[in-house]
Coordinates of C-alpha atoms in Angstrom, one line a residue:
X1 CA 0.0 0.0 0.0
X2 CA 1.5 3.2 -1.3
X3 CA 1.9 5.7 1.6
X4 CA -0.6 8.3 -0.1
X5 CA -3.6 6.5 -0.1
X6 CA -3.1 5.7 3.9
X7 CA -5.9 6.6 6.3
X8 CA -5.2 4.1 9.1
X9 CA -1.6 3.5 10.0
X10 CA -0.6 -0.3 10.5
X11 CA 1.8 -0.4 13.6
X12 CA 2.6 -4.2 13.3
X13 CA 0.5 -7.2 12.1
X14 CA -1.8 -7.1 15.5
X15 CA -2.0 -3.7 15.8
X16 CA -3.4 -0.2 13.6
X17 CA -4.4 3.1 14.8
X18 CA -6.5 5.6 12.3
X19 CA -4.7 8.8 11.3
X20 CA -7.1 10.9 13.3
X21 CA -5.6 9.6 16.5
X22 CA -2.3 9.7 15.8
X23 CA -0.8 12.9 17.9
X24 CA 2.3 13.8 16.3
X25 CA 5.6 12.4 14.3
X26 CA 9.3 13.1 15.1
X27 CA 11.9 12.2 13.3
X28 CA 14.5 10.1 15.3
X29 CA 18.8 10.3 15.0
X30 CA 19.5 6.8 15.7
X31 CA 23.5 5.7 16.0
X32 CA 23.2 2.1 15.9
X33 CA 26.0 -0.4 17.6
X34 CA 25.7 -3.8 18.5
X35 CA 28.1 -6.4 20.2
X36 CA 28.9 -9.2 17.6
X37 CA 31.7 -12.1 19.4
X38 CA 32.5 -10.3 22.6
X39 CA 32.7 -7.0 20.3
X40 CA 31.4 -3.4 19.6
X41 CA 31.2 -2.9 15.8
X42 CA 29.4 0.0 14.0
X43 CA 26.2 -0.9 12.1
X44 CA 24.8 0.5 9.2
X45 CA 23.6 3.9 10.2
X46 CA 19.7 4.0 10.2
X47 CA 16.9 6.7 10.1
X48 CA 13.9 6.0 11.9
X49 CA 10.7 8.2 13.3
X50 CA 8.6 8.3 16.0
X51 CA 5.3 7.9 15.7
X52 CA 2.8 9.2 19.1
X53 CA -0.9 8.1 19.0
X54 CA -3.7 7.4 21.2
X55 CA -4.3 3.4 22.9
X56 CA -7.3 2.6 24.6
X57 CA -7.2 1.2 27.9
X58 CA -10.0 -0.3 30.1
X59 CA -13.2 1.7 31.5
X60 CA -13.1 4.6 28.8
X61 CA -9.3 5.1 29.5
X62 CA -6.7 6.8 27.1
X63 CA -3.0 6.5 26.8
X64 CA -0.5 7.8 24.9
X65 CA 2.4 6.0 23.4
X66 CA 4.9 6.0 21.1
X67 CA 6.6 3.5 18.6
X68 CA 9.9 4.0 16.8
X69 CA 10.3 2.4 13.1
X70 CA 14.1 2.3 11.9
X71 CA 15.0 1.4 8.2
X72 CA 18.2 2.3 6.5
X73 CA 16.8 4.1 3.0
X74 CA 17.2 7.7 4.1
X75 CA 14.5 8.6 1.1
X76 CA 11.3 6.7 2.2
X77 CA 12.0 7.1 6.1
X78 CA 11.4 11.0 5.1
X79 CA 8.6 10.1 2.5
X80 CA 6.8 8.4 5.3
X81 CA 7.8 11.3 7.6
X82 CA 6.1 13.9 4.6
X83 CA 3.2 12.3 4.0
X84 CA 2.1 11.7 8.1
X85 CA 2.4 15.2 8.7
X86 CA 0.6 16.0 5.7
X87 CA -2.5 13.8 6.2
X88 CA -2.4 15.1 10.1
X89 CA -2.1 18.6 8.7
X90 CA -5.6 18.2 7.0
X91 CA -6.8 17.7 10.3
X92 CA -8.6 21.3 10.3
X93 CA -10.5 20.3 13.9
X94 CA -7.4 20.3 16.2
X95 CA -7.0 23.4 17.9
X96 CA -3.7 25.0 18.1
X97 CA -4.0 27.8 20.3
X98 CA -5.5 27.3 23.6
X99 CA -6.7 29.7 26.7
X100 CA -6.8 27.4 30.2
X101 CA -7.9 28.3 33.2
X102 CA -6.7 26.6 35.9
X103 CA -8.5 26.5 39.6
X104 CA -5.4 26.2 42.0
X105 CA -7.5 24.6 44.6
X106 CA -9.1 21.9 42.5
X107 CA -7.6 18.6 43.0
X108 CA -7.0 19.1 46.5
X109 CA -5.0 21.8 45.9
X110 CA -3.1 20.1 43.1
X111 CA -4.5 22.1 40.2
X112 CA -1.6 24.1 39.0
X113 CA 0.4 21.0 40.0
X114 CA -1.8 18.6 37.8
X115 CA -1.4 21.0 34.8
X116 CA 2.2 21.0 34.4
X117 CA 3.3 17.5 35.1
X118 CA 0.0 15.7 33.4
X119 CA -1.5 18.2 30.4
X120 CA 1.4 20.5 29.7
X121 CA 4.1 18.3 28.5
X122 CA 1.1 16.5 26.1
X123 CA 0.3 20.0 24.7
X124 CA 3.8 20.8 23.9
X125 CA 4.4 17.1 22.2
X126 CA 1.3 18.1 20.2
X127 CA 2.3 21.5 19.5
X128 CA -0.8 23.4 21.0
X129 CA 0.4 27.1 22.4
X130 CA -1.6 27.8 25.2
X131 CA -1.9 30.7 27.9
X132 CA -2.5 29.9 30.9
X133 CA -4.3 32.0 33.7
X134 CA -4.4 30.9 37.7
X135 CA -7.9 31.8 38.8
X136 CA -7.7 34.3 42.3
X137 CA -11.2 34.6 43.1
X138 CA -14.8 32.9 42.5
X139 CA -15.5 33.6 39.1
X140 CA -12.8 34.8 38.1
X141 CA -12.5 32.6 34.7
X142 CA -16.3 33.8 33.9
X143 CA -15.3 37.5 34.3
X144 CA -12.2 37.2 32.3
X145 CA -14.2 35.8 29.2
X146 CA -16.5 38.5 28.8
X147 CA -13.5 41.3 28.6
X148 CA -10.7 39.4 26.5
X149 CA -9.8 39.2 23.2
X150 CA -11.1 35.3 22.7
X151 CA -11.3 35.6 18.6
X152 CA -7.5 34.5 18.8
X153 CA -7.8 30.6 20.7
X154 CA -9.5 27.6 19.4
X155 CA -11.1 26.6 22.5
X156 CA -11.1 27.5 26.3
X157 CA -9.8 24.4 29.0
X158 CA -10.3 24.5 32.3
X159 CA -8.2 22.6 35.3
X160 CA -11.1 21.9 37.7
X161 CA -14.4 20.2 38.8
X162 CA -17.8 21.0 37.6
X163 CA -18.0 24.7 39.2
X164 CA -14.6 25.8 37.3
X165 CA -16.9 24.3 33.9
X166 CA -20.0 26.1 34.7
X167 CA -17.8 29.3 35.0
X168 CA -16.6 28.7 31.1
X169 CA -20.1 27.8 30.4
X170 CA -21.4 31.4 31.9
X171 CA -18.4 33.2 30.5
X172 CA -18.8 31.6 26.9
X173 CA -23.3 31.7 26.4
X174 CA -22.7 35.3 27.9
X175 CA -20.1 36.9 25.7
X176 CA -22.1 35.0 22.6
X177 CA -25.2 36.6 23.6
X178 CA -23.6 40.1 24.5
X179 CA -21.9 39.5 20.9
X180 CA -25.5 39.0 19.0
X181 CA -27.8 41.8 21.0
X182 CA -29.6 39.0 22.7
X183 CA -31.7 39.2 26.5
X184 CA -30.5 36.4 28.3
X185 CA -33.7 37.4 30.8
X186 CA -36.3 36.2 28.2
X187 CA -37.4 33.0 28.7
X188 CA -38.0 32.7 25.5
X189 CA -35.3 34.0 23.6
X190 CA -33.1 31.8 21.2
X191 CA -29.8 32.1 22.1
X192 CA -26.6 31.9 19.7
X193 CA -24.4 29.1 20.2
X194 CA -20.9 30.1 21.7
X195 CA -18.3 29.4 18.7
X196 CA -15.3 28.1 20.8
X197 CA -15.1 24.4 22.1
X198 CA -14.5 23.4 25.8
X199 CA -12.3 21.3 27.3
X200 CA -12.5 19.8 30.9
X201 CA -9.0 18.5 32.6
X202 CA -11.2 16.8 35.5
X203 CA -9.9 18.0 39.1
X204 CA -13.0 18.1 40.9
X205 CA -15.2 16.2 43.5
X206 CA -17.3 14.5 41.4
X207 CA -16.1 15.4 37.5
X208 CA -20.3 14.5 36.5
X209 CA -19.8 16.4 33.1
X210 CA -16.6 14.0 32.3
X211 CA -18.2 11.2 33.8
X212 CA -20.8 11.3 31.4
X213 CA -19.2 12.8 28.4
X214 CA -16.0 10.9 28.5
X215 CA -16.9 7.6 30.4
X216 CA -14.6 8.4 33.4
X217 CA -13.0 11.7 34.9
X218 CA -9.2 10.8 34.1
X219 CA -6.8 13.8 33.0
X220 CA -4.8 12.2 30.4
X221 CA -7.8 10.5 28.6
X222 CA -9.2 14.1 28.6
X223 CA -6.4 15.9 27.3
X224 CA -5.7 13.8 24.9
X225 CA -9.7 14.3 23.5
X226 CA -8.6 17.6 23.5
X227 CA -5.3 17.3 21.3
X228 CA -7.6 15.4 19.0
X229 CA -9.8 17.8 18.3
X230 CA -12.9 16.1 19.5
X231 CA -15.9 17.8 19.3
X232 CA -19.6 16.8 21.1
X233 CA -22.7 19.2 21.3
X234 CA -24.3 19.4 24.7
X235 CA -27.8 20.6 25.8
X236 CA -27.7 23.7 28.5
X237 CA -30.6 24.3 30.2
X238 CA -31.6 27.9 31.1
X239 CA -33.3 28.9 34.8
X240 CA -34.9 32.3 35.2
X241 CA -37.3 33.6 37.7
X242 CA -39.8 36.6 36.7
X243 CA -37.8 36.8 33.7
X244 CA -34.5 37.4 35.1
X245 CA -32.2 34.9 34.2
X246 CA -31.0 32.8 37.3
X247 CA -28.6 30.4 36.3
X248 CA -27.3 27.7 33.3
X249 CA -27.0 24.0 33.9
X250 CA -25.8 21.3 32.0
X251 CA -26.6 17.9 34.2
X252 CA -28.1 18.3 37.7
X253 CA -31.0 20.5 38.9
X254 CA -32.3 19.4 41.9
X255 CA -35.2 20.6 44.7
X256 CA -35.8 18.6 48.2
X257 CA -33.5 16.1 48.9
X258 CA -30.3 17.3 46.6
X259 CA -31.2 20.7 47.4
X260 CA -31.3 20.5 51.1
X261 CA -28.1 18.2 50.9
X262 CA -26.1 21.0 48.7
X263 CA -27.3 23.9 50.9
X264 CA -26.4 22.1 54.6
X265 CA -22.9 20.9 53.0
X266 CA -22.0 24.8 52.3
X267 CA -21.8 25.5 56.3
X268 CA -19.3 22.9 56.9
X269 CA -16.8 22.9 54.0
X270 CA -14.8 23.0 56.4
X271 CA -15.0 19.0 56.7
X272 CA -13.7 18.4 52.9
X273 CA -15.0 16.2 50.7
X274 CA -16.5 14.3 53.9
X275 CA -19.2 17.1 54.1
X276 CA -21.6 15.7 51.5
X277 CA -22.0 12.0 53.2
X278 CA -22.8 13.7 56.2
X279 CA -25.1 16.3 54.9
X280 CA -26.8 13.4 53.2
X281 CA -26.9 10.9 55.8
X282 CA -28.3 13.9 57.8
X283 CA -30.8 14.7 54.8
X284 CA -31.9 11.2 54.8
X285 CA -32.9 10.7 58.0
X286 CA -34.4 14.0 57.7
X287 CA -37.2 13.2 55.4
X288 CA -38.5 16.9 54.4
X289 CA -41.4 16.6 51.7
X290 CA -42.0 19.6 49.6
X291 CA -45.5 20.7 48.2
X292 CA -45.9 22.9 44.9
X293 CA -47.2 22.0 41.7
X294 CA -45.0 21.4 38.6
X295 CA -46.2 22.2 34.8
X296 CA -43.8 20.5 31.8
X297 CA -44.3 20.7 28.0
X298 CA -43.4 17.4 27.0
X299 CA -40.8 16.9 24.7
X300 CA -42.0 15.6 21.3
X301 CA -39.5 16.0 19.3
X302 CA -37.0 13.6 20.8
X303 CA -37.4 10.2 19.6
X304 CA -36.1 9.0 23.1
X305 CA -37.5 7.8 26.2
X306 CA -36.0 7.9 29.8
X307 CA -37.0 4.2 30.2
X308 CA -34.8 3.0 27.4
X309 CA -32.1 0.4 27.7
X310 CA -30.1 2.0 25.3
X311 CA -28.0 4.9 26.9
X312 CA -26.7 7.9 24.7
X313 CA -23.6 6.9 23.6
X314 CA -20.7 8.4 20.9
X315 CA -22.6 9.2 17.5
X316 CA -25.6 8.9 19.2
X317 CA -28.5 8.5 16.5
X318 CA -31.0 9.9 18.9
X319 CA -29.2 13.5 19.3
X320 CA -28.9 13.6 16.1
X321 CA -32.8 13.2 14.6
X322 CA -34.3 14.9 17.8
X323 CA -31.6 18.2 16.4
X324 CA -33.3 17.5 13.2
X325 CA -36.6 17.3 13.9
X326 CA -36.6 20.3 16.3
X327 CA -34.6 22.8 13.7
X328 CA -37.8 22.1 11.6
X329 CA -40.1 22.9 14.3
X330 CA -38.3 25.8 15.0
X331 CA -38.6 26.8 10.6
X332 CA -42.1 26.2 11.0
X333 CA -42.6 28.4 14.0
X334 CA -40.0 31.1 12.3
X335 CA -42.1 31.6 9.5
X336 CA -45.5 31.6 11.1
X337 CA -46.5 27.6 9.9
X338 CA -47.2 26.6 13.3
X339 CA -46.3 27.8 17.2
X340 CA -45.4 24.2 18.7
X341 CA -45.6 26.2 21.9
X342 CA -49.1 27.1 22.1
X343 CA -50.4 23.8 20.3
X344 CA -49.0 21.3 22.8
X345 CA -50.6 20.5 26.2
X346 CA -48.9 21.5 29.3
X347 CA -49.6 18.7 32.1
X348 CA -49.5 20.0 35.7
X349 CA -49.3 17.7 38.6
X350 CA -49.2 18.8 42.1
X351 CA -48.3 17.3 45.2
X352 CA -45.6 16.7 48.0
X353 CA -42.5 15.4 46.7
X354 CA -39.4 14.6 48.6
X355 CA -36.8 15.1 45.2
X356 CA -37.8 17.2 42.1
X357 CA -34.8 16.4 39.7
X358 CA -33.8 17.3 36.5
X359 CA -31.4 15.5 34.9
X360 CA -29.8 17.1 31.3
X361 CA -27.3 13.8 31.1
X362 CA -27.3 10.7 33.0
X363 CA -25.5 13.0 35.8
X364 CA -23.2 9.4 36.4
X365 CA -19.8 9.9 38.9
X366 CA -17.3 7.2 40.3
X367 CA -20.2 6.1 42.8
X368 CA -23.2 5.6 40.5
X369 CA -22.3 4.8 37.6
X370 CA -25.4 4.7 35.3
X371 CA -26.4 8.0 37.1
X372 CA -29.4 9.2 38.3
X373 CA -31.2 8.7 34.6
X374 CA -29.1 6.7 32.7
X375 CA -30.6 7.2 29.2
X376 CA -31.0 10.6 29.5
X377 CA -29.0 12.1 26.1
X378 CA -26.4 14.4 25.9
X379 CA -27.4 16.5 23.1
X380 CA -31.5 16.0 21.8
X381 CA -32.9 19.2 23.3
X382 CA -34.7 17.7 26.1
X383 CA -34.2 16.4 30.2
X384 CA -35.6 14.2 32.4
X385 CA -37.5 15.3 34.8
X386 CA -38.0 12.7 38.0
X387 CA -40.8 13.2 40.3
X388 CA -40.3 11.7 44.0
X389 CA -43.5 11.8 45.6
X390 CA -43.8 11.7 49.3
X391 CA -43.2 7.6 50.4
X392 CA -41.8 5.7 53.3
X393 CA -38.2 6.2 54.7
X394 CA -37.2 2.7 53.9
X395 CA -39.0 3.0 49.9
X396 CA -36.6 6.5 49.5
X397 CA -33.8 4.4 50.7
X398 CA -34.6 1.8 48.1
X399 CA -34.9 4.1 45.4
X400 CA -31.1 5.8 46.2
X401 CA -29.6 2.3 46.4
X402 CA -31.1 1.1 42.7
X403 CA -28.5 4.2 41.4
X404 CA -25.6 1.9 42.6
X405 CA -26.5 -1.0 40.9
X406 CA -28.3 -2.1 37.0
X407 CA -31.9 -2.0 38.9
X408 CA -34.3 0.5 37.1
X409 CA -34.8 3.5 39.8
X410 CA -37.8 4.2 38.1
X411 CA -39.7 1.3 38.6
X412 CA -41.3 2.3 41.7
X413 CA -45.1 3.9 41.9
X414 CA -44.3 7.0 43.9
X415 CA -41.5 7.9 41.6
X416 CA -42.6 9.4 37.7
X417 CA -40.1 10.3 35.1
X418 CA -41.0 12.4 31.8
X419 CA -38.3 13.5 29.0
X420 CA -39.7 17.1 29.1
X421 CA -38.0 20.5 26.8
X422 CA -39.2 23.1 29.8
X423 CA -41.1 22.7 32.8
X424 CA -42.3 25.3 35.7
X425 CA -42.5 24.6 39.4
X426 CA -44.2 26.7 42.0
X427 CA -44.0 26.0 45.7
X428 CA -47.0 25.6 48.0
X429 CA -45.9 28.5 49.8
X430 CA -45.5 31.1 47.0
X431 CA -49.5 30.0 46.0
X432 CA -50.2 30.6 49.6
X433 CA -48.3 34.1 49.8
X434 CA -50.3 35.2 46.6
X435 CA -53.0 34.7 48.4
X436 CA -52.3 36.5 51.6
X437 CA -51.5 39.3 49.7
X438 CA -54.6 39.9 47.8
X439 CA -56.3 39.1 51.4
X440 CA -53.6 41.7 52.9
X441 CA -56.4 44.7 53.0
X442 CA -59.0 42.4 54.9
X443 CA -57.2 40.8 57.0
X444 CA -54.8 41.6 59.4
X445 CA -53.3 38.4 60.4
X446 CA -52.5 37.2 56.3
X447 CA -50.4 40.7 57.3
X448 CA -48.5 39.0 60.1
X449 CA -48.0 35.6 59.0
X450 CA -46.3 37.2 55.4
X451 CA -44.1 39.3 58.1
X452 CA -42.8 36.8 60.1
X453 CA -41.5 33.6 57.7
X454 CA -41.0 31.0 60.6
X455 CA -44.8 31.4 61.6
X456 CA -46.2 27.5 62.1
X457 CA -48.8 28.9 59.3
X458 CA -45.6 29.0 56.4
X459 CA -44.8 25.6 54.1
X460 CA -41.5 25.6 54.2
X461 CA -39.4 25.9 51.3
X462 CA -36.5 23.9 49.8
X463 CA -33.5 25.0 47.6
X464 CA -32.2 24.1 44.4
X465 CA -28.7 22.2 43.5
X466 CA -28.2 23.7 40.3
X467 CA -24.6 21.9 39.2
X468 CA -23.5 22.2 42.5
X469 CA -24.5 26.1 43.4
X470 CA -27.6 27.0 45.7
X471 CA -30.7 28.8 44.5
X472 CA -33.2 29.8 46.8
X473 CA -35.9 30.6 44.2
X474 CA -39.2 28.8 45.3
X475 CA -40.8 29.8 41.8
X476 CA -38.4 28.6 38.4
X477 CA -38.9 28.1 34.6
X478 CA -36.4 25.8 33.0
X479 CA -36.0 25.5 29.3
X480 CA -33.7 23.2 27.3
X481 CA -31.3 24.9 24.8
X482 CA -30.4 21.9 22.3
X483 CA -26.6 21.6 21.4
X484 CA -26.2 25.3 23.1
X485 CA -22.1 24.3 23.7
X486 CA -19.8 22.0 22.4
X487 CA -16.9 20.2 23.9
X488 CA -13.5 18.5 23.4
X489 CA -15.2 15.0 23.4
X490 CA -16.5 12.4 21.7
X491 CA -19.1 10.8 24.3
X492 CA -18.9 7.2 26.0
X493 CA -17.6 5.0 23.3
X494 CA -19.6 1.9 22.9
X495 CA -17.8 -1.4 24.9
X496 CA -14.0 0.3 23.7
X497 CA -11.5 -2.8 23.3
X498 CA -7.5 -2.2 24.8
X499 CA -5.8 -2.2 21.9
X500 CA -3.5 -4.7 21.9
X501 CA 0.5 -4.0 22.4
X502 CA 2.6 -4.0 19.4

């Protein structure tokens, strides 16, 4: 096989890697000895090059290695030399110029550290320039991305956990709606997709995003996704309250149980990592049920269901006809065909629940790994939305174990799950505080119990984990933004094989 026509390169007789993983080639000065009788004689001199590529290990790992070919015609050493660089020069989706951000307490303090031993030296074998800026202050990295020139980069990494990612997500959707004149605070509003890439180097808590984007949270496997080029659309949902925008969220948003866990683990950071078993132990044995009433527009569009066996995996089919089929909604909307909006039903249940969650991605980490909805898809413009209803200790206990194992979580009758593309909620005690206020005039104790929030007359309220931040609103809209972002990944490759040593 001529060298031209090469698209996967054969390393030996058990072993070939495709062009599009191989990182880089270096030409190799080899002086070749060798002892013959007891004796050093000189060989023949040699030219050889060095070819570095990507090998799959177990559980979604990467590795990068190297392997040296020798022969001793000078001429097609260099024409194998020419035409490798020139097929990985027609790569056009590897980025070249990179702006990180690194959190130097991510990692348990080993950010910075994690960077230069683990990512840098890969970036320089693959000759991506990057700049580099420490984070000083909470969000620091989102700030810095609406003010600098980011025309110049390819994509934006950051050294952290999921917090340090939603600050890039923030930064980038901001800037691209700043950019294009568009109010973030409308609900409604179609926002423009952000034209840069991210990468994640995981050095968090619980890495969900690479968890369920990459298969595992391990920085060389993500670094080397990013060298690559990879590139995978992801769904960000939008939170606003009275039409000011709240937050963005890409996998978790939780009320009740994740919600009170998140907002009692904030007081005593001061444990570590240790603080989120005991706030959820404490949580648990807790108990709190919530009442409001929730309203969703179900999501049509999406030829999925959050009951299938099938999870969303790399080259997922069902991202990419639920894309289709919603860009033609959205046509037929556009030119005044048909409002999708105001022709679908909204269903509204009401009741006490101990969990609302809403799940963009499976949400999977090192301790559940199928995650709290595990067919939940990374990029087909919808999210589960799981309803806990009020039920015995021992029943919530049996639901939270079923995310350890290959049980289905959902097969219980107090728990509900619908693939929704927005959804409302409204707690009992906003309902009740609307009406105390148009009662307000009449009577004087609706006055009093409005005054005084701890009155035995108040529901009380939870808060909402939104990707690991509090919000206190008791009264949100949520609205799925399909393939808002992209990242420097591929999704969970289906059952990868190790590839086998050369």
């Amino acid at each position: 096989m001529s060298p031209f026509d090469m698209r996967t390169w054969c390393l030996s007789d058990a072993c070939s890697v495709p062009v599009s993983e191989i990182i880089t080639v270096e030409e190799q000065d080899v002086h070749g000895k060798r002892s013959a009788s007891g004796k050093w004689q000189k060989m023949e001199r040699l030219y050889a090059f060095t070819v570095h590529y990507v090998q799959r290990a177990r559980q979604h790992r990467w590795k990068w290695t190297k392997v040296t070919f020798c022969c001793a015609d000078e001429q097609l050493c260099h024409l194998w030399l020419q035409t490798l660089r020139e097929l990985l020069e027609n790569l056009t989706s590897r980025p070249k110029h990179l702006l990180v951000f690194i959190n130097p307490f991510g990692g348990k303090g080993q950010g910075k550290r994690i960077y230069e031993r683990k990512v840098a030296p890969l970036f320089a074998l693959a000759s991506v320039t990057t700049e580099v800026i420490v984070t000083e202050r909470a969000n620091h990295a989102k700030d810095s991305l609406y003010e600098i020139n980011i025309d110049k980069y390819d994509g934006v990494v950051c050294v952290g956990g999921d917090g340090m990612f939603s600050e890039l997500l923030h930064g980038l959707i901001g800037r691209a709606q700043r950019n294009a004149g568009v109010d973030q605070n409308q609900p409604r509003a179609t926002l423009v997709p952000s034209p840069l890439r991210i990468g994640i180097i995981p050095a968090g808590s619980t890495d969900c995003v690479c968890y369920s984007t990459v298969g595992i949270n391990d920085v060389e496997t993500s670094t080397l996704h990013i060298i690559l080029g990879d590139s995978l659309p992801l769904d960000v949902s939008s939170v606003h309250h009275n039409s000011t925008l709240l937050r963005y969220f890409v996998s978790l948003l939780g009320y009740g149980f994740y919600g009170d866990i998140i907002k009692d683990s904030e007081k005593k950071r001061w444990m570590g990592l240790a603080r989120y078993n005991f706030s959820g132990l404490k949580t648990f044995l807790s108990h709190h049920c919530y009442e409001g009433t929730v309203s969703f527009l179900p999501a049509q569009h999406t030829v999925g269901s959050p009951r299938d066996v099938k999870p969303c995996r790399a080259g997922c089919s069902v991202c990419r006809q639920s894309k289709q089929q919603l860009e033609e909604e959205q046509k037929r909307s556009l030119y005044g065909l048909e409002n999708t909006e105001e022709v679908e039903e909204w269903k509204v249940i009401c009741g006490k629940f101990l969990a609302i969650n809403n799940a963009n991605m499976s949400c999977a980490c090192h301790r559940s790994h199928r995650g709290l909805s595990p067919a939940a898809h990374l990029g087909d413009g919808a999210s589960d939305l799981i309803l806990i209803r009020k039920c015995s200790r021992f029943n919530f206990l049996r639901f939270l174990v079923r995310h350890t194992n290959h049980h289905d979580q959902f097969d219980f009758t107090f728990v509900e799950v619908y693939r929704v593309k927005k959804f409302q909620f409204t707690s009992r005690h906003v309902e009740d505080e609307d009406r105390n206020l148009k009662e307000r005039g009449k009577k004087r104790f609706g006055q009093i119990c409005s005054d005084h929030p701890l009155c035995c007359c108040t529901v009380s309220n939870s808060s909402w984990n939104c990707d690991g931040e509090i919000l206190n609103s008791p009264a949100i809209e949520v609205r799925v933004h399909c393939q808002l972002v992209r990242l420097f990944a591929r999704g969970i490759e289906e059952n990868p094989q190790p590839e086998p040593h050369s």
